[in-house]
mmCIF file of C-alpha atoms in Angstrom:
data_model
loop_
_atom_site.group_PDB
_atom_site.id
_atom_site.type_symbol
_atom_site.label_atom_id
_atom_site.label_comp_id
_atom_site.label_asym_id
_atom_site.label_seq_id
_atom_site.Cartn_x
_atom_site.Cartn_y
_atom_site.Cartn_z
ATOM 1 C CA UNK T 101 93.913 14.037 64.006
ATOM 2 C CA UNK T 102 92.069 13.573 67.302
ATOM 3 C CA UNK T 103 89.389 10.884 67.455
ATOM 4 C CA UNK T 104 86.157 11.691 69.332
ATOM 5 C CA UNK T 105 83.785 9.039 70.710
ATOM 6 C CA UNK T 106 80.399 9.870 72.247
ATOM 7 C CA UNK T 107 79.440 8.595 75.681
ATOM 8 C CA UNK T 108 75.786 8.389 76.641
ATOM 9 C CA UNK T 109 73.943 7.335 79.766
ATOM 10 C CA UNK T 110 71.257 4.640 79.961
ATOM 11 C CA UNK T 111 68.599 7.060 78.724
ATOM 12 C CA UNK T 112 70.666 7.926 75.657
ATOM 13 C CA UNK T 113 71.604 11.392 76.856
ATOM 14 C CA UNK T 114 75.050 12.615 75.720
ATOM 15 C CA UNK T 115 77.238 13.037 78.816
ATOM 16 C CA UNK T 116 80.817 13.240 77.518
ATOM 17 C CA UNK T 117 83.315 12.646 74.710
ATOM 18 C CA UNK T 118 86.286 10.321 74.891
ATOM 19 C CA UNK T 119 89.188 11.862 72.968
ATOM 20 C CA UNK T 120 92.210 9.965 71.663
ATOM 21 C CA UNK T 121 95.308 11.172 69.839
ATOM 22 C CA UNK T 122 97.476 8.636 68.019
ATOM 23 C CA UNK T 123 101.116 8.551 69.273
ATOM 24 C CA UNK T 124 102.691 6.477 66.507
ATOM 25 C CA UNK T 125 104.926 3.425 66.945
ATOM 26 C CA UNK T 126 108.163 2.668 68.779
ATOM 27 C CA UNK T 127 111.408 1.541 67.131
ATOM 28 C CA UNK T 128 110.192 -2.076 67.205
ATOM 29 C CA UNK T 129 107.013 -1.251 65.337
ATOM 30 C CA UNK T 130 104.758 -1.617 68.380
ATOM 31 C CA UNK T 131 101.910 0.874 68.543
ATOM 32 C CA UNK T 132 102.264 3.247 71.473
ATOM 33 C CA UNK T 133 99.382 3.876 73.821
ATOM 34 C CA UNK T 134 97.405 6.867 72.525
ATOM 35 C CA UNK T 135 97.016 10.108 74.438
ATOM 36 C CA UNK T 136 93.550 10.110 75.983
ATOM 37 C CA UNK T 137 91.312 12.568 77.758
ATOM 38 C CA UNK T 138 87.622 13.140 78.504
ATOM 39 C CA UNK T 139 85.486 16.155 77.667
ATOM 40 C CA UNK T 140 82.392 16.432 79.898
ATOM 41 C CA UNK T 141 79.144 17.787 78.442
ATOM 42 C CA UNK T 142 77.099 20.207 80.529
ATOM 43 C CA UNK T 143 73.386 19.227 80.867
ATOM 44 C CA UNK T 144 72.232 22.596 79.484
ATOM 45 C CA UNK T 145 74.142 22.235 76.202
ATOM 46 C CA UNK T 146 72.537 21.097 73.000
ATOM 47 C CA UNK T 147 74.233 18.155 71.271
ATOM 48 C CA UNK T 148 75.241 20.367 68.361
ATOM 49 C CA UNK T 149 76.815 22.910 70.691
ATOM 50 C CA UNK T 150 78.482 20.144 72.742
ATOM 51 C CA UNK T 151 80.010 18.657 69.599
ATOM 52 C CA UNK T 152 81.532 21.981 68.550
ATOM 53 C CA UNK T 153 82.940 22.614 72.008
ATOM 54 C CA UNK T 154 84.366 19.057 72.131
ATOM 55 C CA UNK T 155 86.006 19.455 68.715
ATOM 56 C CA UNK T 156 87.596 22.740 69.802
ATOM 57 C CA UNK T 157 88.830 21.122 73.016
ATOM 58 C CA UNK T 158 90.155 18.131 71.046
ATOM 59 C CA UNK T 159 92.105 20.403 68.709
ATOM 60 C CA UNK T 160 93.731 22.150 71.665
ATOM 61 C CA UNK T 161 94.462 18.805 73.330
ATOM 62 C CA UNK T 162 96.020 17.412 70.137
ATOM 63 C CA UNK T 163 98.244 20.478 69.797
ATOM 64 C CA UNK T 164 99.388 20.045 73.418
ATOM 65 C CA UNK T 165 100.129 16.367 72.720
ATOM 66 C CA UNK T 166 102.276 17.229 69.716
ATOM 67 C CA UNK T 167 104.143 19.854 71.743
ATOM 68 C CA UNK T 168 104.649 17.477 74.654
ATOM 69 C CA UNK T 169 102.669 19.507 77.191
ATOM 70 C CA UNK T 170 99.523 17.376 77.472
ATOM 71 C CA UNK T 171 98.505 15.301 80.465
ATOM 72 C CA UNK T 172 96.830 11.901 80.095
ATOM 73 C CA UNK T 173 93.609 12.147 82.095
ATOM 74 C CA UNK T 174 92.557 8.485 82.004
ATOM 75 C CA UNK T 175 95.616 6.234 82.110
ATOM 76 C CA UNK T 176 96.117 4.498 85.466
ATOM 77 C CA UNK T 177 99.433 3.925 87.192
ATOM 78 C CA UNK T 178 99.139 0.164 86.645
ATOM 79 C CA UNK T 179 98.581 0.567 82.898
ATOM 80 C CA UNK T 180 101.499 2.932 82.506
ATOM 81 C CA UNK T 181 103.839 0.974 84.775
ATOM 82 C CA UNK T 182 103.210 -2.174 82.712
ATOM 83 C CA UNK T 183 104.042 -0.178 79.599
ATOM 84 C CA UNK T 184 107.283 1.156 81.157
ATOM 85 C CA UNK T 185 108.440 -2.292 82.274
ATOM 86 C CA UNK T 186 107.747 -3.704 78.811
ATOM 87 C CA UNK T 187 109.628 -0.776 77.297
ATOM 88 C CA UNK T 188 112.669 -1.519 79.467
ATOM 89 C CA UNK T 189 112.464 -5.179 78.524
ATOM 90 C CA UNK T 190 112.471 -4.242 74.831
ATOM 91 C CA UNK T 191 115.535 -2.049 75.450
ATOM 92 C CA UNK T 192 117.524 -4.997 76.777
ATOM 93 C CA UNK T 193 117.360 -4.500 80.553
ATOM 94 C CA UNK T 194 118.554 -7.674 82.291
ATOM 95 C CA UNK T 195 115.934 -10.385 82.724
ATOM 96 C CA UNK T 196 116.480 -10.584 86.477
ATOM 97 C CA UNK T 197 115.746 -6.872 86.816
ATOM 98 C CA UNK T 198 112.520 -7.202 84.821
ATOM 99 C CA UNK T 199 111.417 -10.134 86.996
ATOM 100 C CA UNK T 200 112.127 -8.072 90.104
ATOM 101 C CA UNK T 201 110.187 -5.102 88.719
ATOM 102 C CA UNK T 202 107.150 -7.319 88.147
ATOM 103 C CA UNK T 203 107.388 -8.745 91.675
ATOM 104 C CA UNK T 204 107.542 -5.283 93.211
ATOM 105 C CA UNK T 205 104.772 -3.899 91.011
ATOM 106 C CA UNK T 206 102.241 -6.395 92.435
ATOM 107 C CA UNK T 207 102.353 -4.728 95.854
ATOM 108 C CA UNK T 208 102.308 -1.258 94.301
ATOM 109 C CA UNK T 209 99.246 -2.046 92.171
ATOM 110 C CA UNK T 210 97.322 -3.240 95.232
ATOM 111 C CA UNK T 211 97.600 0.284 96.666
ATOM 112 C CA UNK T 212 97.782 2.765 93.776
ATOM 113 C CA UNK T 213 97.414 0.708 90.592
ATOM 114 C CA UNK T 214 93.890 2.000 90.011
ATOM 115 C CA UNK T 215 94.822 5.663 90.485
ATOM 116 C CA UNK T 216 95.036 7.763 87.334
ATOM 117 C CA UNK T 217 98.434 9.290 86.644
ATOM 118 C CA UNK T 218 97.019 12.796 86.813
ATOM 119 C CA UNK T 219 95.483 12.130 90.233
ATOM 120 C CA UNK T 220 98.545 10.606 91.894
ATOM 121 C CA UNK T 221 99.730 12.736 94.818
ATOM 122 C CA UNK T 222 102.792 12.594 97.114
ATOM 123 C CA UNK T 223 100.649 11.793 100.167
ATOM 124 C CA UNK T 224 99.393 8.639 98.414
ATOM 125 C CA UNK T 225 102.964 7.463 97.939
ATOM 126 C CA UNK T 226 103.883 8.263 101.535
ATOM 127 C CA UNK T 227 100.851 6.258 102.653
ATOM 128 C CA UNK T 228 101.953 3.359 100.441
ATOM 129 C CA UNK T 229 105.430 3.300 101.980
ATOM 130 C CA UNK T 230 103.938 3.363 105.473
ATOM 131 C CA UNK T 231 101.685 0.418 104.613
ATOM 132 C CA UNK T 232 104.610 -1.599 103.266
ATOM 133 C CA UNK T 233 106.398 -1.193 106.595
ATOM 134 C CA UNK T 234 103.638 -3.030 108.467
ATOM 135 C CA UNK T 235 103.305 -6.738 109.194
ATOM 136 C CA UNK T 236 101.826 -8.975 106.526
ATOM 137 C CA UNK T 237 103.634 -7.472 103.539
ATOM 138 C CA UNK T 238 106.480 -10.010 103.442
ATOM 139 C CA UNK T 239 105.090 -13.084 101.689
ATOM 140 C CA UNK T 240 107.797 -15.383 103.046
ATOM 141 C CA UNK T 241 107.779 -14.398 106.719
ATOM 142 C CA UNK T 242 104.427 -12.677 107.100
ATOM 143 C CA UNK T 243 106.227 -9.724 108.629
ATOM 144 C CA UNK T 244 107.057 -6.251 107.386
ATOM 145 C CA UNK T 245 109.303 -5.338 104.483
ATOM 146 C CA UNK T 246 112.812 -4.058 105.137
ATOM 147 C CA UNK T 247 113.557 -0.374 104.469
ATOM 148 C CA UNK T 248 115.823 -1.497 101.614
ATOM 149 C CA UNK T 249 112.950 -3.385 99.938
ATOM 150 C CA UNK T 250 110.543 -0.479 100.419
ATOM 151 C CA UNK T 251 113.145 1.783 98.843
ATOM 152 C CA UNK T 252 113.147 -0.538 95.808
ATOM 153 C CA UNK T 253 109.393 0.123 95.455
ATOM 154 C CA UNK T 254 109.991 3.868 95.630
ATOM 155 C CA UNK T 255 112.700 3.709 92.973
ATOM 156 C CA UNK T 256 110.453 1.831 90.561
ATOM 157 C CA UNK T 257 107.629 4.326 91.096
ATOM 158 C CA UNK T 258 110.037 7.216 90.585
ATOM 159 C CA UNK T 259 111.387 5.744 87.340
ATOM 160 C CA UNK T 260 107.865 5.176 85.977
ATOM 161 C CA UNK T 261 106.662 8.671 86.834
ATOM 162 C CA UNK T 262 109.852 10.221 85.457
ATOM 163 C CA UNK T 263 109.108 8.482 82.158
ATOM 164 C CA UNK T 264 105.559 9.863 82.277
ATOM 165 C CA UNK T 265 106.958 13.382 82.676
ATOM 166 C CA UNK T 266 109.353 12.830 79.760
ATOM 167 C CA UNK T 267 106.478 11.678 77.562
ATOM 168 C CA UNK T 268 104.353 14.669 78.524
ATOM 169 C CA UNK T 269 101.656 12.643 80.279
ATOM 170 C CA UNK T 270 102.080 14.525 83.561
ATOM 171 C CA UNK T 271 103.826 17.805 84.249
ATOM 172 C CA UNK T 272 105.672 16.938 87.483
ATOM 173 C CA UNK T 273 106.865 13.795 89.251
ATOM 174 C CA UNK T 274 104.996 13.271 92.561
ATOM 175 C CA UNK T 275 107.754 10.900 93.716
ATOM 176 C CA UNK T 276 110.115 13.890 93.867
ATOM 177 C CA UNK T 277 108.057 15.312 96.727
ATOM 178 C CA UNK T 278 107.832 12.338 99.087
ATOM 179 C CA UNK T 279 109.853 11.150 102.058
ATOM 180 C CA UNK T 280 111.276 7.812 100.890
ATOM 181 C CA UNK T 281 112.393 5.244 103.461
ATOM 182 C CA UNK T 282 116.016 5.382 104.483
ATOM 183 C CA UNK T 283 117.832 2.081 104.114
ATOM 184 C CA UNK T 284 120.646 1.872 106.628
ATOM 185 C CA UNK T 285 123.701 0.215 105.143
ATOM 186 C CA UNK T 286 124.553 -2.920 107.075
ATOM 187 C CA UNK T 287 128.123 -3.734 107.916
ATOM 188 C CA UNK T 288 129.413 -6.393 105.556
ATOM 189 C CA UNK T 289 130.192 -9.752 107.123
ATOM 190 C CA UNK T 290 133.590 -11.175 106.438
ATOM 191 C CA UNK T 291 135.613 -14.065 107.802
ATOM 192 C CA UNK T 292 138.285 -13.537 110.418
ATOM 193 C CA UNK T 293 141.769 -15.014 109.734
ATOM 194 C CA UNK T 294 141.103 -17.918 112.093
ATOM 195 C CA UNK T 295 137.830 -18.660 110.262
ATOM 196 C CA UNK T 296 139.619 -18.728 106.909
ATOM 197 C CA UNK T 297 142.178 -21.152 108.287
ATOM 198 C CA UNK T 298 139.433 -23.471 109.557
ATOM 199 C CA UNK T 299 137.632 -23.303 106.201
ATOM 200 C CA UNK T 300 140.844 -24.142 104.339
ATOM 201 C CA UNK T 301 141.526 -27.102 106.636
ATOM 202 C CA UNK T 302 137.961 -28.403 106.204
ATOM 203 C CA UNK T 303 138.212 -28.086 102.411
ATOM 204 C CA UNK T 304 141.035 -30.630 102.378
ATOM 205 C CA UNK T 305 138.401 -33.262 103.175
ATOM 206 C CA UNK T 306 136.104 -32.176 100.308
ATOM 207 C CA UNK T 307 136.061 -33.167 96.590
ATOM 208 C CA UNK T 308 138.494 -31.348 94.315
ATOM 209 C CA UNK T 309 135.678 -29.603 92.441
ATOM 210 C CA UNK T 310 134.361 -27.864 95.549
ATOM 211 C CA UNK T 311 137.836 -27.215 96.919
ATOM 212 C CA UNK T 312 138.713 -25.392 93.700
ATOM 213 C CA UNK T 313 135.426 -23.504 93.541
ATOM 214 C CA UNK T 314 135.680 -22.155 97.107
ATOM 215 C CA UNK T 315 139.330 -21.280 96.466
ATOM 216 C CA UNK T 316 138.241 -19.062 93.550
ATOM 217 C CA UNK T 317 135.545 -17.425 95.655
ATOM 218 C CA UNK T 318 138.127 -16.392 98.217
ATOM 219 C CA UNK T 319 140.871 -15.288 95.814
ATOM 220 C CA UNK T 320 138.792 -13.521 93.138
ATOM 221 C CA UNK T 321 136.081 -11.826 95.197
ATOM 222 C CA UNK T 322 133.777 -12.495 92.248
ATOM 223 C CA UNK T 323 130.020 -12.844 92.532
ATOM 224 C CA UNK T 324 128.376 -16.274 92.616
ATOM 225 C CA UNK T 325 127.064 -16.184 89.051
ATOM 226 C CA UNK T 326 130.391 -14.860 87.785
ATOM 227 C CA UNK T 327 132.330 -17.765 89.309
ATOM 228 C CA UNK T 328 130.136 -20.492 87.846
ATOM 229 C CA UNK T 329 130.090 -18.595 84.544
ATOM 230 C CA UNK T 330 133.860 -18.981 84.055
ATOM 231 C CA UNK T 331 134.884 -21.136 81.109
ATOM 232 C CA UNK T 332 138.275 -22.702 80.470
ATOM 233 C CA UNK T 333 138.822 -20.253 77.632
ATOM 234 C CA UNK T 334 138.736 -17.483 80.269
ATOM 235 C CA UNK T 335 141.711 -18.992 82.137
ATOM 236 C CA UNK T 336 145.054 -17.662 80.929
ATOM 237 C CA UNK T 337 147.647 -19.989 82.433
ATOM 238 C CA UNK T 338 150.532 -18.050 80.894
ATOM 239 C CA UNK T 339 149.571 -14.663 82.353
ATOM 240 C CA UNK T 340 147.907 -16.096 85.499
ATOM 241 C CA UNK T 341 144.637 -14.250 84.908
ATOM 242 C CA UNK T 342 140.931 -15.034 84.834
ATOM 243 C CA UNK T 343 138.510 -13.197 82.552
ATOM 244 C CA UNK T 344 135.180 -12.525 84.275
ATOM 245 C CA UNK T 345 132.867 -11.985 81.324
ATOM 246 C CA UNK T 346 129.606 -13.882 81.902
ATOM 247 C CA UNK T 347 127.065 -14.451 84.640
ATOM 248 C CA UNK T 348 124.985 -17.595 85.255
ATOM 249 C CA UNK T 349 121.559 -16.842 86.731
ATOM 250 C CA UNK T 350 118.300 -18.638 87.482
ATOM 251 C CA UNK T 351 114.750 -17.418 87.042
ATOM 252 C CA UNK T 352 111.621 -19.542 87.674
ATOM 253 C CA UNK T 353 110.140 -18.584 84.309
ATOM 254 C CA UNK T 354 113.107 -19.551 82.106
ATOM 255 C CA UNK T 355 115.350 -21.676 84.340
ATOM 256 C CA UNK T 356 119.158 -21.448 84.285
ATOM 257 C CA UNK T 357 120.476 -18.920 81.778
ATOM 258 C CA UNK T 358 123.754 -17.215 80.913
ATOM 259 C CA UNK T 359 123.922 -13.433 80.720
ATOM 260 C CA UNK T 360 126.499 -10.646 80.892
ATOM 261 C CA UNK T 361 128.026 -9.483 84.205
ATOM 262 C CA UNK T 362 126.139 -7.015 86.383
ATOM 263 C CA UNK T 363 127.671 -3.870 84.863
ATOM 264 C CA UNK T 364 130.077 -2.966 82.083
ATOM 265 C CA UNK T 365 132.843 -2.605 84.673
ATOM 266 C CA UNK T 366 132.122 -6.121 85.920
ATOM 267 C CA UNK T 367 133.626 -7.512 82.701
ATOM 268 C CA UNK T 368 137.215 -7.630 83.945
ATOM 269 C CA UNK T 369 140.511 -9.503 84.123
ATOM 270 C CA UNK T 370 141.685 -10.639 87.550
ATOM 271 C CA UNK T 371 145.286 -11.521 88.370
ATOM 272 C CA UNK T 372 145.645 -14.781 90.274
ATOM 273 C CA UNK T 373 148.421 -16.354 92.368
ATOM 274 C CA UNK T 374 150.380 -19.181 90.778
ATOM 275 C CA UNK T 375 149.026 -21.539 93.468
ATOM 276 C CA UNK T 376 145.496 -20.873 92.225
ATOM 277 C CA UNK T 377 146.374 -21.523 88.604
ATOM 278 C CA UNK T 378 148.143 -24.753 89.609
ATOM 279 C CA UNK T 379 145.010 -25.877 91.438
ATOM 280 C CA UNK T 380 142.976 -25.098 88.305
ATOM 281 C CA UNK T 381 145.371 -27.230 86.211
ATOM 282 C CA UNK T 382 144.916 -30.100 88.648
ATOM 283 C CA UNK T 383 141.148 -29.716 88.549
ATOM 284 C CA UNK T 384 141.111 -29.511 84.739
ATOM 285 C CA UNK T 385 142.934 -32.838 84.541
ATOM 286 C CA UNK T 386 140.407 -34.375 86.936
ATOM 287 C CA UNK T 387 137.506 -32.965 84.909
ATOM 288 C CA UNK T 388 138.989 -34.570 81.783
ATOM 289 C CA UNK T 389 138.929 -37.979 83.460
ATOM 290 C CA UNK T 390 135.334 -37.352 84.523
ATOM 291 C CA UNK T 391 134.343 -36.656 80.909
ATOM 292 C CA UNK T 392 135.757 -40.048 79.931
ATOM 293 C CA UNK T 393 133.896 -41.740 82.773
ATOM 294 C CA UNK T 394 130.560 -40.118 81.938
ATOM 295 C CA UNK T 395 130.948 -40.733 78.195
ATOM 296 C CA UNK T 396 128.196 -39.501 75.895
ATOM 297 C CA UNK T 397 126.142 -38.350 78.894
ATOM 298 C CA UNK T 398 128.579 -35.460 79.316
ATOM 299 C CA UNK T 399 128.259 -32.728 76.692
ATOM 300 C CA UNK T 400 130.929 -30.133 77.382
ATOM 301 C CA UNK T 401 129.965 -26.471 77.110
ATOM 302 C CA UNK T 402 133.372 -25.331 78.312
ATOM 303 C CA UNK T 403 132.389 -24.353 81.857
ATOM 304 C CA UNK T 404 134.994 -24.813 84.563
ATOM 305 C CA UNK T 405 132.234 -25.763 87.015
ATOM 306 C CA UNK T 406 129.257 -27.585 85.577
ATOM 307 C CA UNK T 407 126.592 -30.149 86.246
ATOM 308 C CA UNK T 408 127.351 -33.793 85.504
ATOM 309 C CA UNK T 409 125.964 -33.374 81.984
ATOM 310 C CA UNK T 410 128.204 -30.378 81.219
ATOM 311 C CA UNK T 411 125.538 -27.666 81.477
ATOM 312 C CA UNK T 412 125.919 -24.647 83.805
ATOM 313 C CA UNK T 413 125.419 -25.211 87.512
ATOM 314 C CA UNK T 414 122.317 -23.937 89.272
ATOM 315 C CA UNK T 415 123.460 -20.883 91.277
ATOM 316 C CA UNK T 416 121.537 -22.029 94.337
ATOM 317 C CA UNK T 417 123.393 -25.360 94.331
ATOM 318 C CA UNK T 418 126.533 -23.458 95.347
ATOM 319 C CA UNK T 419 124.766 -21.729 98.237
ATOM 320 C CA UNK T 420 123.167 -25.005 99.361
ATOM 321 C CA UNK T 421 126.516 -26.825 99.309
ATOM 322 C CA UNK T 422 128.211 -24.116 101.382
ATOM 323 C CA UNK T 423 125.421 -24.258 103.944
ATOM 324 C CA UNK T 424 125.816 -28.028 104.322
ATOM 325 C CA UNK T 425 129.605 -27.716 104.281
ATOM 326 C CA UNK T 426 129.589 -25.277 107.202
ATOM 327 C CA UNK T 427 127.307 -27.551 109.247
ATOM 328 C CA UNK T 428 129.338 -30.623 108.383
ATOM 329 C CA UNK T 429 132.523 -29.074 109.762
ATOM 330 C CA UNK T 430 130.987 -26.932 112.528
ATOM 331 C CA UNK T 431 132.047 -23.720 110.787
ATOM 332 C CA UNK T 432 130.463 -20.251 110.942
ATOM 333 C CA UNK T 433 127.660 -19.631 108.466
ATOM 334 C CA UNK T 434 129.134 -19.526 104.973
ATOM 335 C CA UNK T 435 127.588 -17.866 101.940
ATOM 336 C CA UNK T 436 129.197 -16.969 98.588
ATOM 337 C CA UNK T 437 129.070 -13.207 99.107
ATOM 338 C CA UNK T 438 130.939 -13.441 102.422
ATOM 339 C CA UNK T 439 134.026 -14.518 100.469
ATOM 340 C CA UNK T 440 133.712 -11.404 98.303
ATOM 341 C CA UNK T 441 133.644 -9.198 101.402
ATOM 342 C CA UNK T 442 136.498 -11.157 102.969
ATOM 343 C CA UNK T 443 138.784 -10.629 99.990
ATOM 344 C CA UNK T 444 138.075 -6.894 99.901
ATOM 345 C CA UNK T 445 138.617 -6.580 103.661
ATOM 346 C CA UNK T 446 141.940 -8.439 103.514
ATOM 347 C CA UNK T 447 143.136 -6.104 100.762
ATOM 348 C CA UNK T 448 142.147 -3.022 102.761
ATOM 349 C CA UNK T 449 143.847 -4.299 105.917
ATOM 350 C CA UNK T 450 147.008 -4.878 103.899
ATOM 351 C CA UNK T 451 147.130 -1.381 102.465
ATOM 352 C CA UNK T 452 145.482 -1.786 99.057
ATOM 353 C CA UNK T 453 143.701 1.314 97.699
ATOM 354 C CA UNK T 454 140.004 1.621 96.840
ATOM 355 C CA UNK T 455 140.699 2.057 93.120
ATOM 356 C CA UNK T 456 142.435 -1.300 92.728
ATOM 357 C CA UNK T 457 139.922 -3.054 94.989
ATOM 358 C CA UNK T 458 136.982 -1.586 93.046
ATOM 359 C CA UNK T 459 138.526 -2.819 89.801
ATOM 360 C CA UNK T 460 138.968 -6.335 91.188
ATOM 361 C CA UNK T 461 135.393 -6.386 92.499
ATOM 362 C CA UNK T 462 133.992 -5.032 89.237
ATOM 363 C CA UNK T 463 132.386 -1.931 90.745
ATOM 364 C CA UNK T 464 131.519 0.816 88.267
ATOM 365 C CA UNK T 465 132.318 3.571 90.785
ATOM 366 C CA UNK T 466 135.120 3.666 93.364
ATOM 367 C CA UNK T 467 132.673 5.475 95.655
ATOM 368 C CA UNK T 468 130.531 2.334 95.700
ATOM 369 C CA UNK T 469 133.444 0.322 97.058
ATOM 370 C CA UNK T 470 134.332 2.995 99.597
ATOM 371 C CA UNK T 471 130.723 3.208 100.841
ATOM 372 C CA UNK T 472 130.286 -0.552 101.186
ATOM 373 C CA UNK T 473 133.543 -1.003 103.067
ATOM 374 C CA UNK T 474 133.512 2.247 105.040
ATOM 375 C CA UNK T 475 133.770 0.492 108.420
ATOM 376 C CA UNK T 476 136.554 -1.761 107.117
ATOM 377 C CA UNK T 477 138.474 1.296 105.908
ATOM 378 C CA UNK T 478 138.024 2.867 109.352
ATOM 379 C CA UNK T 479 139.445 -0.231 111.068
ATOM 380 C CA UNK T 480 142.314 -0.375 108.603
ATOM 381 C CA UNK T 481 143.066 3.267 109.389
ATOM 382 C CA UNK T 482 143.405 2.365 113.075
ATOM 383 C CA UNK T 483 146.203 0.046 112.031
ATOM 384 C CA UNK T 484 147.768 2.908 110.062
ATOM 385 C CA UNK T 485 147.711 5.054 113.208
ATOM 386 C CA UNK T 486 149.642 2.361 115.075
ATOM 387 C CA UNK T 487 152.218 2.167 112.268
ATOM 388 C CA UNK T 488 152.715 5.952 112.334
ATOM 389 C CA UNK T 489 153.030 5.911 116.111
ATOM 390 C CA UNK T 490 155.688 3.215 116.004
ATOM 391 C CA UNK T 491 157.575 4.934 113.204
ATOM 392 C CA UNK T 492 157.415 8.557 114.374
ATOM 393 C CA UNK T 493 156.633 8.717 118.076
ATOM 394 C CA UNK T 494 158.248 5.707 119.701
ATOM 395 C CA UNK T 495 161.686 6.270 121.192
ATOM 396 C CA UNK T 496 164.372 4.144 119.645
ATOM 397 C CA UNK T 497 166.503 2.018 121.934
#
C-alpha cells in the first residue's frame, strides 16, 4: 500500500504529498529503495479534497509501480548510480571494476549528480562529455581526458540508465540518444626483432628471477597480473604447459589481492617450449635454496614469483623493474603489455591464425584479437603477397 506524507509550508498550509511505494528486498535481504513521487496541492483545494485526490493519485501510482510502468520523480542520478554500483558489487563484479566505477562517478556527479532521473536529457549528457574534454579534468596532468576515458564515463551512465529503465523508474534511456565520444584505437606497440635480441642479451646480466619472469612475459603473452599469479602447481613439466587461472591485483583500499582472470576465456592452458620449462626448473631449484636462506621469514604460498616473504608480488614492482632495466641497458621503453603485443605480432607474422592467437591471449572473442591487431594483420598480409608473387609469378630459372 502507498504511504502518503503531508508537506506544509512555514505558515502550515498544505502544499503537497510525498508518496512512497515499498519495493521489497533483494536476494541478500537488503531493502530496495522505494518508488517515490510527489503530488502537488492546488491553492484553491480544501485539505479534505486534496487528501482524496492524493489518495486516488497514489493508488494509480502504486498500480503503475506494480506493473513496472511508473517513473520515479524524485530520485537523483547520484542516488541511483550509487545503488547500481552497490548492486553490481553484491553480484560479484570484480573489485577493480567497482573501484573504477567509483572513480568515474565522481566527475559525473559534479555535473549531473543532482539531476533527477526523470529530468535527465540527452543534451545534458552531451554537455557533460564536452566538459570532460576540456583542460582541468585530468587530476594527474591537469589537462583534458582522453576520448577513451570519456567513453568510459558514457558507458557507466548508459548502464545505470538502462537499469533504471529495466526497473521501471524511467521509460527511455537518454544515453541512447547522445553522441558519445569516439575513441580511436591506437596501434599496439611491439618490439622489433633487433629489440628482442638486445633485451635477451641484457637479461643475461640480470638475476635469474627477473630473467625467468621476462622470459614468461615474452613467451606466454599473458597479462601482468596473470604472470605473477602463476603458482608451481600450474606448471606441468610433463606436458610443457602453464595454467593461467588467477590474477594478482592491487587496490589502494585493500592492498594486494588475488582474483580470477579478466574473463572466463582468460582461464586457459598455454603450451610452452621445452627451453622455457627448463628455465623454470632451474629457477625453481634456485628458489628452493632461497627458502633455506631466508628460513622462517619465508612463508611459501606456492607462487612462482613472490616477495621475499613468500607473498604475491606487487604488480607495480614488475613495471618499475622493467623501467629501470631499460634505462640501465639503454633499451627502448619496456612495459609488461608490450611483451603481450610482441608475442601476438610474432605469431601473426609467422602465419598463425586469429583463433589460436585469441586462445593464447585469453580473449573471449576472436573479433577482439582481430580488431586490436588489425594493422599487424595488414602488415603480415603484405608478406603473404610477396610469398604468392614468388611462388606464382616469378619466372623459374
